[in-house]
Tab-separated table of C-alpha atoms in Angstrom:
chain	number	residue	atom	x	y	z
A	1	MET	CA	14.068	-31.681	-11.490
A	2	ILE	CA	12.863	-28.926	-9.149
A	3	VAL	CA	9.655	-29.834	-7.337
A	4	SER	CA	7.368	-26.961	-6.402
A	5	ASP	CA	6.280	-27.079	-2.770
A	6	PRO	CA	3.077	-25.030	-2.256
A	7	LEU	CA	3.579	-24.949	1.510
A	8	GLN	CA	7.122	-23.645	1.129
A	9	HIS	CA	5.895	-20.943	-1.252
A	10	GLU	CA	3.165	-19.970	1.206
A	11	ILE	CA	5.624	-19.711	4.093
A	12	LEU	CA	8.012	-17.640	1.988
A	13	GLU	CA	5.236	-15.276	0.911
A	14	HIS	CA	4.158	-14.752	4.515
A	15	ALA	CA	7.757	-14.095	5.553
A	16	ILE	CA	8.238	-11.526	2.788
A	17	GLN	CA	4.964	-9.775	3.591
A	18	CYS	CA	5.789	-9.800	7.293
A	19	LYS	CA	9.124	-8.107	6.643
A	20	THR	CA	7.429	-5.494	4.450
A	21	TYR	CA	4.810	-4.613	7.054
A	22	VAL	CA	7.252	-4.518	9.964
A	23	ALA	CA	9.748	-2.250	8.164
A	24	LYS	CA	7.546	0.822	8.661
A	25	PHE	CA	5.762	-0.186	11.847
A	26	HIS	CA	5.359	2.366	14.648
A	27	GLY	CA	3.595	2.507	18.003
A	28	ARG	CA	0.774	0.152	19.055
A	29	ALA	CA	2.669	-0.919	22.188
A	30	ASP	CA	-0.549	-1.593	24.114
A	31	VAL	CA	-2.004	-3.767	21.351
A	32	LEU	CA	1.243	-5.670	20.890
A	33	ASP	CA	1.443	-6.319	24.614
A	34	LYS	CA	-2.026	-7.883	24.666
A	35	LEU	CA	-1.292	-10.121	21.700
A	36	GLU	CA	2.066	-11.237	23.007
A	37	LYS	CA	0.590	-12.113	26.391
A	38	TYR	CA	-2.143	-14.138	24.725
A	39	ILE	CA	0.316	-16.068	22.560
A	40	LYS	CA	2.573	-16.893	25.496
A	41	ASN	CA	-0.274	-18.114	27.674
A	42	GLU	CA	0.057	-21.873	27.161
A	43	LYS	CA	-3.089	-22.555	29.192
A	44	GLU	CA	-5.258	-20.498	26.853
A	45	ASN	CA	-6.858	-22.461	23.998
A	46	ARG	CA	-9.635	-20.071	23.035
A	47	PRO	CA	-9.201	-17.974	19.869
A	48	CYS	CA	-8.048	-14.387	20.090
A	49	ILE	CA	-10.002	-11.959	17.897
A	50	VAL	CA	-8.145	-8.971	16.474
A	51	TYR	CA	-10.656	-6.496	15.147
A	52	GLY	CA	-10.884	-2.909	13.968
A	53	ALA	CA	-11.971	-0.724	11.076
A	54	SER	CA	-10.755	-1.465	7.558
A	55	GLY	CA	-7.303	0.058	7.116
A	56	CYS	CA	-6.604	0.381	10.849
A	57	GLY	CA	-3.457	-1.752	10.627
A	58	LYS	CA	-4.558	-5.212	11.800
A	59	THR	CA	-2.223	-7.027	9.404
A	60	SER	CA	0.738	-4.867	10.407
A	61	VAL	CA	0.047	-5.505	14.086
A	62	LEU	CA	-0.037	-9.269	13.528
A	63	ALA	CA	3.151	-9.115	11.464
A	64	LYS	CA	4.906	-7.199	14.222
A	65	THR	CA	3.613	-9.624	16.842
A	66	ALA	CA	5.003	-12.547	14.859
A	67	THR	CA	8.491	-11.051	15.079
A	68	GLU	CA	8.452	-9.925	18.708
A	69	LEU	CA	6.985	-12.183	21.391
A	70	SER	CA	6.986	-11.542	25.129
A	71	SER	CA	6.675	-14.067	27.959
A	72	ASN	CA	3.717	-12.939	30.078
A	73	ASP	CA	0.652	-15.101	30.746
A	74	THR	CA	-2.598	-13.156	30.779
A	75	GLU	CA	-5.878	-13.620	28.936
A	76	HIS	CA	-6.546	-11.218	26.079
A	77	LEU	CA	-9.158	-12.711	23.801
A	78	LEU	CA	-10.499	-9.512	22.226
A	79	VAL	CA	-7.900	-7.058	20.972
A	80	THR	CA	-8.973	-3.778	19.402
A	81	VAL	CA	-6.668	-1.999	16.969
A	82	PRO	CA	-7.492	1.707	17.495
A	83	PRO	CA	-6.818	4.618	15.107
A	84	PHE	CA	-3.653	6.705	15.440
A	85	GLU	CA	-3.310	9.924	17.419
A	86	VAL	CA	-2.214	13.121	15.634
A	87	SER	CA	1.005	13.198	17.657
A	88	THR	CA	1.830	9.669	16.497
A	89	VAL	CA	1.289	10.635	12.858
A	90	GLU	CA	3.906	13.370	13.120
A	91	ILE	CA	6.440	10.979	14.651
A	92	VAL	CA	5.802	8.359	11.976
A	93	TYR	CA	6.004	10.901	9.148
A	94	ASN	CA	9.312	12.246	10.440
A	95	ASP	CA	10.745	8.742	10.439
A	96	TRP	CA	9.382	7.902	6.983
A	97	LEU	CA	10.678	11.174	5.552
A	98	ALA	CA	14.115	10.397	6.959
A	99	MET	CA	13.992	6.958	5.331
A	100	LYS	CA	13.135	8.588	1.995
A	101	LYS	CA	15.695	11.364	2.562
A	102	ARG	CA	13.005	13.970	2.095
A	103	SER	CA	11.952	17.065	4.021
A	104	LEU	CA	8.944	19.371	4.222
A	105	SER	CA	8.575	23.103	4.588
A	106	ASP	CA	7.010	24.569	7.727
A	107	GLU	CA	3.910	25.460	5.712
A	108	GLN	CA	3.548	21.887	4.488
A	109	ARG	CA	4.004	20.467	7.981
A	110	LEU	CA	1.375	22.818	9.368
A	111	PHE	CA	-1.045	21.829	6.621
A	112	ILE	CA	-0.583	18.122	7.364
A	113	ARG	CA	-1.078	18.677	11.093
A	114	ASP	CA	-4.290	20.619	10.451
A	115	LEU	CA	-5.492	17.964	7.998
A	116	MET	CA	-4.997	15.200	10.548
A	117	GLU	CA	-6.552	17.168	13.409
A	118	GLU	CA	-9.735	17.539	11.365
A	119	ARG	CA	-10.151	13.755	11.224
A	120	ASN	CA	-12.368	11.999	13.743
A	121	GLU	CA	-10.080	8.993	13.435
A	122	ILE	CA	-6.769	8.459	11.657
A	123	LEU	CA	-6.421	5.026	10.098
A	124	PRO	CA	-2.903	3.854	9.201
A	125	LEU	CA	-3.985	3.224	5.600
A	126	TYR	CA	-5.253	6.796	5.289
A	127	MET	CA	-2.032	8.042	6.846
A	128	LYS	CA	0.056	5.965	4.404
A	129	LEU	CA	-1.868	7.228	1.375
A	130	VAL	CA	-1.483	10.839	2.498
A	131	PHE	CA	2.239	10.223	2.934
A	132	ASP	CA	2.498	8.916	-0.632
A	133	ILE	CA	0.800	12.109	-1.780
A	134	ILE	CA	3.331	14.096	0.241
A	135	LEU	CA	6.137	12.359	-1.642
A	136	THR	CA	4.895	13.971	-4.859
A	137	TRP	CA	5.535	17.449	-3.401
A	138	HIS	CA	8.571	19.663	-3.706
A	139	SER	CA	9.602	21.717	-0.691
A	140	TYR	CA	8.873	24.883	-2.674
A	141	ASP	CA	5.391	23.780	-3.799
A	142	SER	CA	2.409	25.720	-2.536
A	143	ILE	CA	-0.403	23.784	-0.896
A	144	ASN	CA	-3.051	22.489	-3.281
A	145	ILE	CA	-6.388	23.474	-1.770
A	146	GLU	CA	-7.919	20.287	-3.200
A	147	LEU	CA	-5.970	18.298	-0.612
A	148	LYS	CA	-8.333	19.540	2.086
A	149	LYS	CA	-11.016	17.379	0.483
A	150	LEU	CA	-9.139	14.166	1.309
A	151	ARG	CA	-11.576	12.966	3.945
A	152	ASN	CA	-11.040	9.223	3.730
A	153	VAL	CA	-9.107	6.386	2.097
A	154	ASP	CA	-11.202	6.452	-1.089
A	155	ASP	CA	-10.509	10.164	-1.581
A	156	CYS	CA	-6.768	9.545	-1.242
A	157	ILE	CA	-6.808	6.671	-3.720
A	158	ARG	CA	-8.670	8.779	-6.283
A	159	TYR	CA	-6.209	11.640	-5.806
A	160	LEU	CA	-3.194	9.355	-6.224
A	161	PHE	CA	-4.658	7.643	-9.275
A	162	ASN	CA	-5.470	10.994	-10.876
A	163	HIS	CA	-1.873	12.028	-10.276
A	164	LEU	CA	-0.518	8.805	-11.794
A	165	GLU	CA	-2.784	9.202	-14.820
A	166	LYS	CA	-0.970	12.461	-15.533
A	167	VAL	CA	2.468	10.953	-14.967
A	168	HIS	CA	1.809	7.956	-17.201
A	169	ASN	CA	-0.273	7.540	-20.327
A	170	ARG	CA	-3.818	8.028	-18.996
A	171	LEU	CA	-5.499	5.318	-21.058
A	172	LEU	CA	-2.658	2.868	-20.449
A	173	PHE	CA	-2.781	3.444	-16.703
A	174	ILE	CA	-6.563	3.050	-16.474
A	175	ARG	CA	-6.668	-0.097	-18.614
A	176	ALA	CA	-3.731	-1.691	-16.793
A	177	ILE	CA	-5.392	-1.135	-13.416
A	178	CYS	CA	-8.749	-2.389	-14.687
A	179	TYR	CA	-7.302	-5.551	-16.237
A	180	MET	CA	-5.311	-6.349	-13.118
A	181	THR	CA	-8.273	-5.764	-10.812
A	182	SER	CA	-10.754	-7.736	-12.905
A	183	CYS	CA	-8.730	-10.968	-12.830
A	184	ARG	CA	-10.261	-13.196	-10.179
A	185	ASN	CA	-7.149	-15.329	-9.701
A	186	CYS	CA	-4.615	-12.527	-10.204
A	187	ILE	CA	-2.459	-12.097	-13.303
A	188	SER	CA	1.211	-12.427	-14.153
A	189	GLN	CA	3.130	-9.447	-15.453
A	190	ASN	CA	3.681	-11.167	-18.804
A	191	GLU	CA	-0.033	-11.876	-19.107
A	192	LEU	CA	-0.875	-8.270	-18.304
A	193	GLU	CA	1.539	-7.028	-20.958
A	194	ASP	CA	-0.005	-9.495	-23.434
A	195	VAL	CA	-3.519	-8.239	-22.696
A	196	LEU	CA	-2.464	-4.600	-22.990
A	197	SER	CA	-0.713	-5.404	-26.276
A	198	LEU	CA	-4.011	-6.744	-27.638
A	199	ASP	CA	-5.812	-3.521	-26.762
A	200	ASP	CA	-5.740	-1.441	-29.955
A	201	GLU	CA	-6.816	1.735	-28.168
A	202	VAL	CA	-3.935	1.423	-25.732
A	203	LEU	CA	-1.419	0.833	-28.527
A	204	GLU	CA	-2.750	3.780	-30.526
A	205	SER	CA	-2.367	6.054	-27.507
A	206	VAL	CA	1.181	4.805	-26.905
A	207	PHE	CA	2.357	4.907	-30.526
A	208	GLN	CA	0.901	8.256	-31.561
A	209	HIS	CA	4.098	9.461	-33.227
A	210	TYR	CA	5.814	6.195	-34.028
A	211	ILE	CA	4.871	2.978	-35.813
A	212	PRO	CA	6.923	0.099	-34.383
A	213	PRO	CA	7.872	-2.952	-36.456
A	214	VAL	CA	6.057	-5.107	-33.884
A	215	ARG	CA	2.806	-3.865	-32.367
A	216	ARG	CA	3.459	-4.755	-28.761
A	217	LEU	CA	3.457	-2.657	-25.631
A	218	PRO	CA	7.014	-1.830	-24.521
A	219	GLY	CA	7.520	-3.608	-21.207
A	220	ILE	CA	9.140	-0.535	-19.664
A	221	LEU	CA	5.789	1.306	-19.682
A	222	TRP	CA	4.110	-1.194	-17.366
A	223	THR	CA	7.287	-1.419	-15.271
A	224	ARG	CA	7.103	2.324	-14.586
A	225	ILE	CA	3.485	2.025	-13.485
A	226	ARG	CA	4.337	-0.987	-11.349
A	227	ASN	CA	7.158	0.917	-9.650
A	228	ASP	CA	4.812	3.766	-8.717
A	229	LEU	CA	2.307	1.276	-7.287
A	230	ASP	CA	4.929	-0.969	-5.737
A	231	GLU	CA	3.784	-0.588	-2.135
A	232	TYR	CA	0.186	-1.444	-3.036
A	233	ILE	CA	0.876	-4.461	-5.231
A	234	THR	CA	2.309	-7.745	-4.086
A	235	GLU	CA	3.209	-11.066	-5.659
A	236	LYS	CA	2.249	-14.631	-4.886
A	237	GLU	CA	2.613	-18.052	-6.429
A	238	ALA	CA	-0.260	-19.524	-8.433
A	239	ASP	CA	0.065	-22.628	-10.619
A	240	ASP	CA	3.862	-22.431	-10.366
A	241	SER	CA	3.817	-18.879	-11.683
A	242	SER	CA	4.364	-15.527	-10.026
A	243	VAL	CA	1.236	-13.365	-10.187
A	244	ILE	CA	0.489	-9.854	-8.978
A	245	TYR	CA	-2.478	-8.575	-7.020
A	246	TRP	CA	-3.515	-5.763	-4.727
A	247	TYR	CA	-2.657	-5.823	-1.061
A	248	ASP	CA	-5.709	-6.951	0.883
């Protein structure tokens, strides 16, 4: 009999999330140095506060710190995580594009540089969302003027969701996101497919030209949505089951 160990699950989840955050980490050398010095100061027993605006990369900084520790002993009890510089954004984007084996035209690169220079501050979350929008481009695509309206994280999320509504069945996408978000204690993928399969409006939109022998949502439809949202959805254990939820 396999006994579920909640602590072991928690440790594993943290390790997986840590690896995910660190994989695309760039810069922040000054912040990392402060945190590492604090951790290695054995005489310090006061808490260290890591603070910054929502989406500035606090979790990523802590994940990186957990994997790379230095050996200096200096007090650093208040550590600010500042926004990115425009020059840093370009370096990060070049690396991410190489990882995705993608490239941009000179016009697209110039547009991105101008877009970032117009920002008073560049949060890593904003930068990541803009990058995901970039991945929907072709090198021969002209610049969509609507992209200049992406002023903040909320604007980017709306733009991405509008794009995904067009890629997937619009009603299916909206209902799937709403059901997943409305569950207080998260939801398993099987449960989400069950709920969607009980939604007559969703099924009617999916089976417009075909009447299946069993009225149930094909699992592949949610899988496609999940794949497109993969970097914004994570899994955790709840009641010995794997459930999905948004990244905090």
